[in-house]
Amino acid sequence: MILITGGTGFIGSHIAVACLAAGKQVVLFDNLSNSNIEIIDTLEKITHQQVSFIRGDVLDQDLLTTTMQDFGVDEVIHCAGLKSVPESVDNPLRYYLNNVQGSLCLLRAMQTCEVKTIVFSSSATVYGMPSYLPYDEAHPTNPMNPYGSTKLHVEQMLRELAQSDHSMKIMCLRYFNPVGAHESGLIGENPKGIPNNLMPYITRVAQGELPYLNIYGTDYPTKDGTGERDYIHVMDLAEGHVMALDYLKSHPGYGVVNLGTGRPYTVFDLVNTFQEISGKTIPYEIAPRRNGDLSSYFANPSLAKQIMGYETKRDLKSMCASAWSFQNQLDIQ
Ligand code: NAD
Ligand code: UDP
């Protein structure tokens, strides 16, 4: 039985679908601070299976312990966390409490219940300013904001735990830029308020909820001057977690693995592909660079392939098409 913390969130919900599709059992644990309970019904509709859910906070170690005991949990995927970079700059202690202390409570509950396996949602943001690209897992880590620091602190805690207990099976997955939605269009990324990230912003412009896209900087040293990122389809990302759990079964210890495609795309690549698949025009205005943005970063995905045979399957068109399909479903609801 797999405990998925943050299981009703954007990535956690897709991981739940991937786990159930692989014949695994899951219990989702979430305080619903950035997601909705309705997602459980939707997951049941997609998977035709019953989905167990506990509403709770990862800071509540006792509830985590009883949940693990009641459901016979033997593996954990830890997605619960706060993820806004600007918010973490304004309120770093909230981020340390939720992300670092929350992870500590989870690990202590796992220790009580002798649960040895955990896959952690880390981020490429731990690398910071690129010394070279693509980033491989040996690239120095130097996060540029408190959000990234919390991810690195948790990675360090996990590494030291694995050093102290050789039966632990731990993998930190450093996500690049997850976008898109499940192919049903029933679950996806639905941020509250005005989106910070590019893909949800584009879908809301396409749908008419926002008037135009701001393109933050056209003077970067990239092919068209706009920022480059390694966008990965959220279902590819989700399937990576299933493969990570399978890998850990026969590989105790601690590991860090990038989850990206290795292919960078610019803002204009995304806008143009989205326009092509949706038939919508995305009006845009050129705006100054966004504070703290890097020009370009993308993954070296070879370690994931080498150790667990992982390769992404879905292209940029599929990312845009599924994100658009999800936006349209939202409008119907
Ligand atoms: P999300 O906000 O959609 O999902 C996170 C979920 O965690 C939410 O449902 C929220 O209610 C829950 N949560 C937050 N704090 C909690 C707490 N204290 N106790 C219980 N539940 C709590 O975000 P997401 O995009 O699905 O991200 C999932 C994880 O992946 C996060 O840890 C995030 O930092 C990491 N990550 C995300 C991205 C990205 O671009 N989306 C990139 C790299 C890493
Ligand atoms: N971006 C943009 N307009 C937006 C949001 C993002 O031009 O409204 C750009 C941003 O400058 C970056 C890329 O799109 O070059 C990806 O940004 P996102 O916030 O999605 O990911 P992150 O910067 O966190 O990797």
Coordinates of C-alpha atoms and ligand atoms in Angstrom, one line a residue:
M1 CA 0.0 0.0 0.0
I2 CA 1.4 3.4 -1.1
L3 CA 0.8 6.5 0.9
I4 CA 0.7 9.6 -1.3
T5 CA 1.1 12.8 0.6
G6 CA -0.2 15.8 -1.3
G7 CA -2.2 13.2 -3.2
T8 CA -5.1 15.5 -4.2
G9 CA -2.7 18.0 -5.7
F10 CA -1.7 18.5 -9.4
I11 CA 1.2 16.0 -9.4
G12 CA -0.1 13.7 -6.6
S13 CA -3.4 13.1 -8.4
H14 CA -1.6 12.0 -11.6
I15 CA 0.7 9.8 -9.6
A16 CA -2.4 8.2 -8.0
V17 CA -3.7 7.4 -11.5
A18 CA -0.4 6.0 -12.6
C19 CA -0.1 3.8 -9.5
L20 CA -3.6 2.4 -9.8
A21 CA -3.1 1.8 -13.5
A22 CA 0.0 -0.3 -12.5
G23 CA -2.2 -2.4 -10.2
K24 CA -0.9 -0.8 -6.9
Q25 CA -3.0 0.3 -4.0
V26 CA -2.9 3.9 -2.7
V27 CA -4.1 6.0 0.1
L28 CA -4.0 9.8 -0.4
F29 CA -3.2 12.1 2.4
D30 CA -3.7 15.9 2.0
N31 CA -4.8 18.9 4.1
L32 CA -6.6 20.3 1.0
S33 CA -4.7 23.7 1.4
N34 CA -4.2 23.8 -2.4
S35 CA -6.6 21.2 -3.7
N36 CA -10.2 20.0 -3.6
I37 CA -11.9 16.9 -2.2
E38 CA -13.9 16.5 -5.4
I39 CA -10.7 15.2 -7.0
I40 CA -11.4 11.8 -5.2
D41 CA -14.6 11.2 -7.2
T42 CA -12.8 12.2 -10.4
L43 CA -10.0 9.8 -9.7
E44 CA -12.6 7.0 -9.1
K45 CA -14.2 7.9 -12.4
I46 CA -10.9 7.7 -14.3
T47 CA -9.6 4.5 -12.6
H48 CA -12.9 2.7 -11.9
Q49 CA -11.4 1.9 -8.5
Q50 CA -12.1 3.1 -5.0
V51 CA -9.7 5.7 -3.8
S52 CA -8.9 6.0 -0.1
F53 CA -8.4 9.5 1.3
I54 CA -7.4 10.9 4.7
R55 CA -7.7 14.6 5.2
G56 CA -4.7 15.6 7.3
D57 CA -1.6 17.7 7.7
V58 CA 1.9 16.2 7.4
L59 CA 2.7 18.2 10.5
D60 CA 0.4 15.8 12.3
Q61 CA 2.7 12.9 13.1
D62 CA 0.1 11.0 15.1
L63 CA -2.4 11.0 12.2
L64 CA 0.3 9.9 9.8
T65 CA 1.2 7.1 12.1
T66 CA -2.3 5.8 12.5
T67 CA -2.9 6.2 8.8
M68 CA 0.1 4.1 8.0
Q69 CA -1.0 1.5 10.6
D70 CA -4.6 1.4 9.5
F71 CA -3.9 1.0 5.8
G72 CA -0.8 -1.2 6.1
V73 CA 1.4 1.3 4.3
D74 CA 4.8 0.0 3.1
E75 CA 5.8 2.7 0.6
V76 CA 5.5 6.5 0.6
I77 CA 5.5 9.1 -2.2
H78 CA 5.9 12.5 -0.6
C79 CA 4.4 15.3 -2.7
A80 CA 2.8 17.4 0.0
G81 CA 4.4 20.8 0.1
L82 CA 4.1 24.5 -0.7
K83 CA 5.7 25.4 -4.0
S84 CA 5.5 29.1 -4.8
V85 CA 8.9 30.7 -5.1
P86 CA 7.8 34.4 -4.5
E87 CA 5.7 33.3 -1.5
S88 CA 8.7 31.5 -0.1
V89 CA 10.8 34.7 -0.4
D90 CA 8.1 36.7 1.5
N91 CA 7.5 34.0 4.1
P92 CA 10.4 31.6 4.4
L93 CA 9.5 30.3 7.8
R94 CA 6.1 29.1 6.5
Y95 CA 8.0 27.1 3.9
Y96 CA 10.5 25.7 6.4
L97 CA 7.7 24.6 8.7
N98 CA 5.5 23.1 6.0
N99 CA 8.2 21.5 3.8
V100 CA 11.0 20.7 6.1
Q101 CA 9.2 20.1 9.4
G102 CA 6.4 18.3 7.5
S103 CA 8.9 15.9 6.0
L104 CA 10.5 15.4 9.4
C105 CA 7.2 14.4 10.9
L106 CA 6.5 12.0 8.0
L107 CA 9.9 10.4 8.4
R108 CA 9.4 10.0 12.1
A109 CA 6.0 8.4 11.5
M110 CA 7.6 6.1 9.0
Q111 CA 10.2 5.1 11.5
T112 CA 7.5 4.3 14.1
C113 CA 5.7 2.1 11.5
E114 CA 9.0 0.6 10.1
V115 CA 8.1 1.9 6.6
K116 CA 11.4 1.9 4.7
T117 CA 10.6 3.2 1.2
I118 CA 10.1 6.8 0.2
V119 CA 10.1 8.7 -3.1
F120 CA 10.4 12.5 -2.6
S121 CA 9.2 15.3 -4.9
S122 CA 12.3 17.4 -5.2
S123 CA 13.0 20.0 -7.8
A124 CA 15.5 21.1 -10.4
T125 CA 15.5 24.4 -8.5
V126 CA 18.0 22.9 -6.1
Y127 CA 20.7 23.3 -8.7
G128 CA 20.5 27.1 -8.9
M129 CA 22.7 29.0 -11.4
P130 CA 23.9 26.6 -14.0
S131 CA 27.7 26.0 -14.0
Y132 CA 27.0 23.9 -17.1
L133 CA 24.0 22.5 -19.0
P134 CA 22.3 20.2 -19.1
Y135 CA 22.2 19.7 -15.4
D136 CA 23.2 16.2 -14.3
E137 CA 22.7 15.0 -10.8
A138 CA 26.4 15.7 -10.0
H139 CA 25.9 19.4 -10.8
P140 CA 26.5 21.6 -7.7
T141 CA 23.4 22.5 -5.7
N142 CA 22.9 26.1 -4.7
P143 CA 19.2 27.1 -4.5
M144 CA 18.4 30.7 -5.2
N145 CA 15.3 31.0 -3.0
P146 CA 13.9 29.6 0.3
Y147 CA 11.6 27.2 -1.6
G148 CA 14.6 25.6 -3.3
S149 CA 16.5 25.5 0.1
T150 CA 13.6 23.6 1.7
K151 CA 13.9 20.9 -1.0
L152 CA 17.7 20.7 -0.5
H153 CA 17.3 20.4 3.3
V154 CA 14.9 17.5 2.9
E155 CA 17.2 15.8 0.4
Q156 CA 20.1 16.2 3.0
M157 CA 17.9 14.8 5.8
L158 CA 17.0 11.8 3.6
R159 CA 20.6 11.1 2.7
E160 CA 21.7 11.2 6.3
L161 CA 18.8 8.9 7.3
A162 CA 19.9 6.4 4.6
Q163 CA 23.4 6.6 5.9
S164 CA 22.2 5.7 9.4
D165 CA 19.8 3.0 8.4
H166 CA 21.0 0.8 5.6
S167 CA 17.5 -0.8 5.1
M168 CA 16.1 2.5 3.9
K169 CA 15.1 2.8 0.3
I170 CA 15.1 6.5 -0.7
M171 CA 14.9 8.3 -4.0
C172 CA 14.7 12.0 -4.5
L173 CA 13.2 12.9 -7.9
R174 CA 14.3 16.3 -9.2
Y175 CA 11.4 17.4 -11.4
F176 CA 11.9 19.8 -14.2
N177 CA 8.8 21.7 -15.5
P178 CA 5.7 19.4 -15.2
V179 CA 2.9 20.5 -17.5
G180 CA -0.2 19.0 -19.2
A181 CA -2.9 16.8 -17.8
H182 CA -4.2 13.3 -17.8
E183 CA -5.4 12.3 -21.3
S184 CA -9.0 12.2 -20.0
G185 CA -8.8 16.0 -19.4
L186 CA -10.6 15.3 -16.1
I187 CA -7.6 16.2 -13.8
G188 CA -4.9 18.8 -14.4
E189 CA -3.3 21.9 -13.0
N190 CA -5.8 24.4 -11.7
P191 CA -4.0 27.0 -9.6
K192 CA -6.0 29.3 -7.4
G193 CA -5.9 33.0 -8.5
I194 CA -3.7 34.2 -11.3
P195 CA -1.2 31.5 -12.4
N196 CA 2.5 32.1 -11.9
N197 CA 3.5 29.4 -14.4
L198 CA 3.5 29.6 -18.1
M199 CA 1.2 26.7 -19.2
P200 CA -1.7 27.5 -16.9
Y201 CA -1.4 31.1 -17.8
I202 CA -1.6 30.3 -21.5
T203 CA -4.7 28.1 -21.1
R204 CA -6.5 30.9 -19.2
V205 CA -5.6 33.4 -22.0
A206 CA -6.8 30.9 -24.6
Q207 CA -10.1 30.5 -22.7
G208 CA -10.6 34.2 -22.4
E209 CA -10.2 34.5 -18.6
L210 CA -7.0 36.6 -18.9
P211 CA -6.6 39.1 -21.7
Y212 CA -3.0 38.4 -22.8
L213 CA 0.2 36.6 -21.8
N214 CA 3.2 38.6 -20.5
I215 CA 6.4 37.3 -22.0
Y216 CA 9.0 37.9 -19.3
G217 CA 12.1 38.8 -21.3
T218 CA 13.0 38.5 -25.0
D219 CA 16.7 39.3 -24.5
Y220 CA 17.9 36.0 -23.1
P221 CA 20.8 34.3 -25.0
T222 CA 18.4 31.7 -26.5
K223 CA 17.3 31.1 -30.1
D224 CA 14.4 33.6 -29.9
G225 CA 15.4 35.5 -26.8
T226 CA 12.8 34.0 -24.4
G227 CA 13.5 31.7 -21.5
E228 CA 14.0 28.0 -22.1
R229 CA 12.8 25.2 -19.9
D230 CA 12.5 21.4 -19.9
Y231 CA 8.8 20.8 -19.9
I232 CA 7.8 17.3 -19.0
H233 CA 4.3 15.8 -19.4
V234 CA 2.8 15.2 -15.9
M235 CA 1.8 11.7 -16.8
D236 CA 5.4 10.9 -17.8
L237 CA 6.5 12.4 -14.5
A238 CA 3.8 10.3 -12.7
E239 CA 4.9 7.1 -14.3
G240 CA 8.5 7.9 -13.2
H241 CA 7.3 7.4 -9.6
V242 CA 6.0 4.0 -10.3
M243 CA 9.3 3.0 -11.9
A244 CA 11.2 4.5 -8.9
L245 CA 9.2 2.4 -6.4
D246 CA 9.9 -0.7 -8.5
Y247 CA 13.6 0.2 -8.7
L248 CA 13.8 0.7 -5.0
K249 CA 12.5 -2.8 -4.3
S250 CA 15.8 -4.3 -5.2
H251 CA 18.0 -1.2 -4.5
P252 CA 18.2 -0.1 -0.9
G253 CA 20.1 3.2 -0.1
Y254 CA 19.8 6.7 -1.3
G255 CA 19.6 8.2 -4.8
V256 CA 18.8 11.4 -6.6
V257 CA 17.4 11.3 -10.2
N258 CA 16.4 14.0 -12.6
L259 CA 13.0 13.7 -14.2
G260 CA 13.0 15.7 -17.4
T261 CA 13.0 15.2 -21.2
G262 CA 16.4 16.7 -21.9
R263 CA 14.8 18.9 -24.5
P264 CA 14.5 22.7 -23.8
Y265 CA 11.7 24.7 -25.3
T266 CA 11.3 28.5 -25.3
V267 CA 8.3 30.5 -24.3
F268 CA 7.6 31.1 -28.0
D269 CA 7.9 27.3 -28.7
L270 CA 5.2 26.7 -26.1
V271 CA 2.9 29.5 -27.4
N272 CA 3.2 28.5 -31.0
T273 CA 2.6 24.8 -30.3
F274 CA -0.4 25.7 -28.1
Q275 CA -1.8 27.9 -30.8
E276 CA -1.4 25.1 -33.4
I277 CA -3.1 22.4 -31.4
S278 CA -5.9 24.6 -29.9
G279 CA -6.6 26.8 -33.0
K280 CA -6.7 29.7 -30.5
T281 CA -4.6 32.9 -30.9
I282 CA -2.6 33.8 -27.7
P283 CA -2.2 37.5 -27.6
Y284 CA 0.9 38.5 -25.8
E285 CA 2.9 41.5 -24.6
I286 CA 6.6 41.7 -24.1
A287 CA 7.4 42.4 -20.4
P288 CA 10.7 42.9 -18.5
R289 CA 12.5 39.8 -17.3
R290 CA 11.0 38.3 -14.2
N291 CA 13.1 38.7 -11.1
G292 CA 15.2 35.6 -10.3
D293 CA 14.4 33.8 -13.6
L294 CA 17.2 31.9 -15.2
S295 CA 17.7 32.1 -19.0
S296 CA 17.8 28.4 -19.6
Y297 CA 17.9 25.1 -17.9
F298 CA 17.2 21.5 -18.8
A299 CA 17.9 18.0 -17.6
N300 CA 20.4 15.4 -18.5
P301 CA 17.9 12.6 -18.2
S302 CA 20.4 9.7 -18.8
L303 CA 20.7 8.5 -15.2
A304 CA 16.9 7.8 -15.0
K305 CA 17.3 5.8 -18.2
Q306 CA 20.4 4.0 -17.1
I307 CA 19.2 2.8 -13.7
M308 CA 15.5 2.3 -14.1
G309 CA 14.9 2.3 -17.9
Y310 CA 12.9 5.5 -17.7
E311 CA 12.2 7.5 -20.8
T312 CA 9.5 10.2 -21.4
K313 CA 7.0 9.2 -24.1
R314 CA 4.8 12.3 -24.6
D315 CA 5.8 15.4 -26.7
L316 CA 5.1 19.1 -26.4
K317 CA 2.0 18.8 -28.5
S318 CA 0.6 16.2 -26.2
M319 CA 1.4 18.5 -23.2
C320 CA -0.4 21.4 -24.8
A321 CA -3.4 19.3 -26.0
S322 CA -4.0 17.7 -22.6
A323 CA -3.7 21.0 -20.8
W324 CA -6.2 22.6 -23.2
S325 CA -8.6 19.6 -22.8
F326 CA -8.4 20.0 -19.0
Q327 CA -9.1 23.8 -19.3
N328 CA -12.2 23.0 -21.5
Q329 CA -13.5 20.4 -19.0
L330 CA -13.2 23.0 -16.2
D331 CA -15.3 25.4 -18.2
I332 CA -18.0 22.7 -18.6
Q333 CA -18.1 22.0 -14.8
Ligands
NAD1 P1 0.1 21.2 -5.5 O1 0.0 22.4 -4.7 O2 -0.9 21.0 -6.6 O3 0.1 19.9 -4.6 C1 0.6 19.8 -3.3 C2 -0.5 19.2 -2.4 O4 0.1 19.2 -1.1 C3 -1.7 20.1 -2.4 O5 -2.9 19.3 -2.6 C4 -1.8 20.6 -0.9 O6 -3.1 20.8 -0.4 C5 -1.0 19.6 -0.2 N1 -0.3 20.1 1.0 C6 0.5 21.2 1.1 N2 1.0 21.3 2.4 C7 0.5 20.2 3.1 C8 0.6 19.7 4.4 N3 1.3 20.4 5.3 N4 0.0 18.6 4.8 C9 -0.8 17.9 3.8 N5 -0.9 18.3 2.6 C10 -0.3 19.4 2.2 O7 1.6 21.1 -6.1 P2 2.2 20.1 -7.2 O8 2.5 20.9 -8.4 O9 1.3 18.9 -7.3 O10 3.5 19.8 -6.4 C11 3.7 18.5 -5.7 C12 5.1 18.5 -5.2 O11 6.0 18.5 -6.3 C13 5.5 19.6 -4.3 O12 6.3 19.2 -3.2 C14 6.3 20.6 -5.2 O13 7.2 21.3 -4.4 C15 7.0 19.6 -6.1 N6 7.4 20.1 -7.4 C16 6.4 20.7 -8.2 C17 6.8 21.3 -9.4 C18 5.8 21.9 -10.2 O14 6.2 22.7 -11.2 N7 4.5 21.7 -10.1 C19 8.2 21.3 -9.8 C20 9.1 20.7 -8.9 C21 8.7 20.1 -7.7
UDP2 N1 6.9 32.9 -18.3 C1 6.4 34.0 -19.1 N2 5.2 34.5 -18.7 C2 4.4 33.9 -17.7 C3 5.0 32.9 -17.0 C4 6.2 32.4 -17.3 O1 7.0 34.5 -20.0 O2 3.3 34.4 -17.4 C5 8.3 32.4 -18.7 C6 9.3 32.5 -17.6 O3 10.0 33.7 -17.6 C7 10.2 31.3 -17.9 C8 9.2 30.3 -18.5 O4 8.1 31.0 -19.0 O5 11.1 31.6 -18.9 C9 8.7 29.2 -17.6 O6 8.2 29.8 -16.4 P1 7.4 29.0 -15.3 O7 7.1 30.0 -14.2 O8 6.4 28.2 -15.9 O9 8.6 28.0 -14.8 P2 9.9 28.3 -13.9 O10 10.4 29.6 -14.3 O11 9.5 28.1 -12.5 O12 10.9 27.2 -14.4

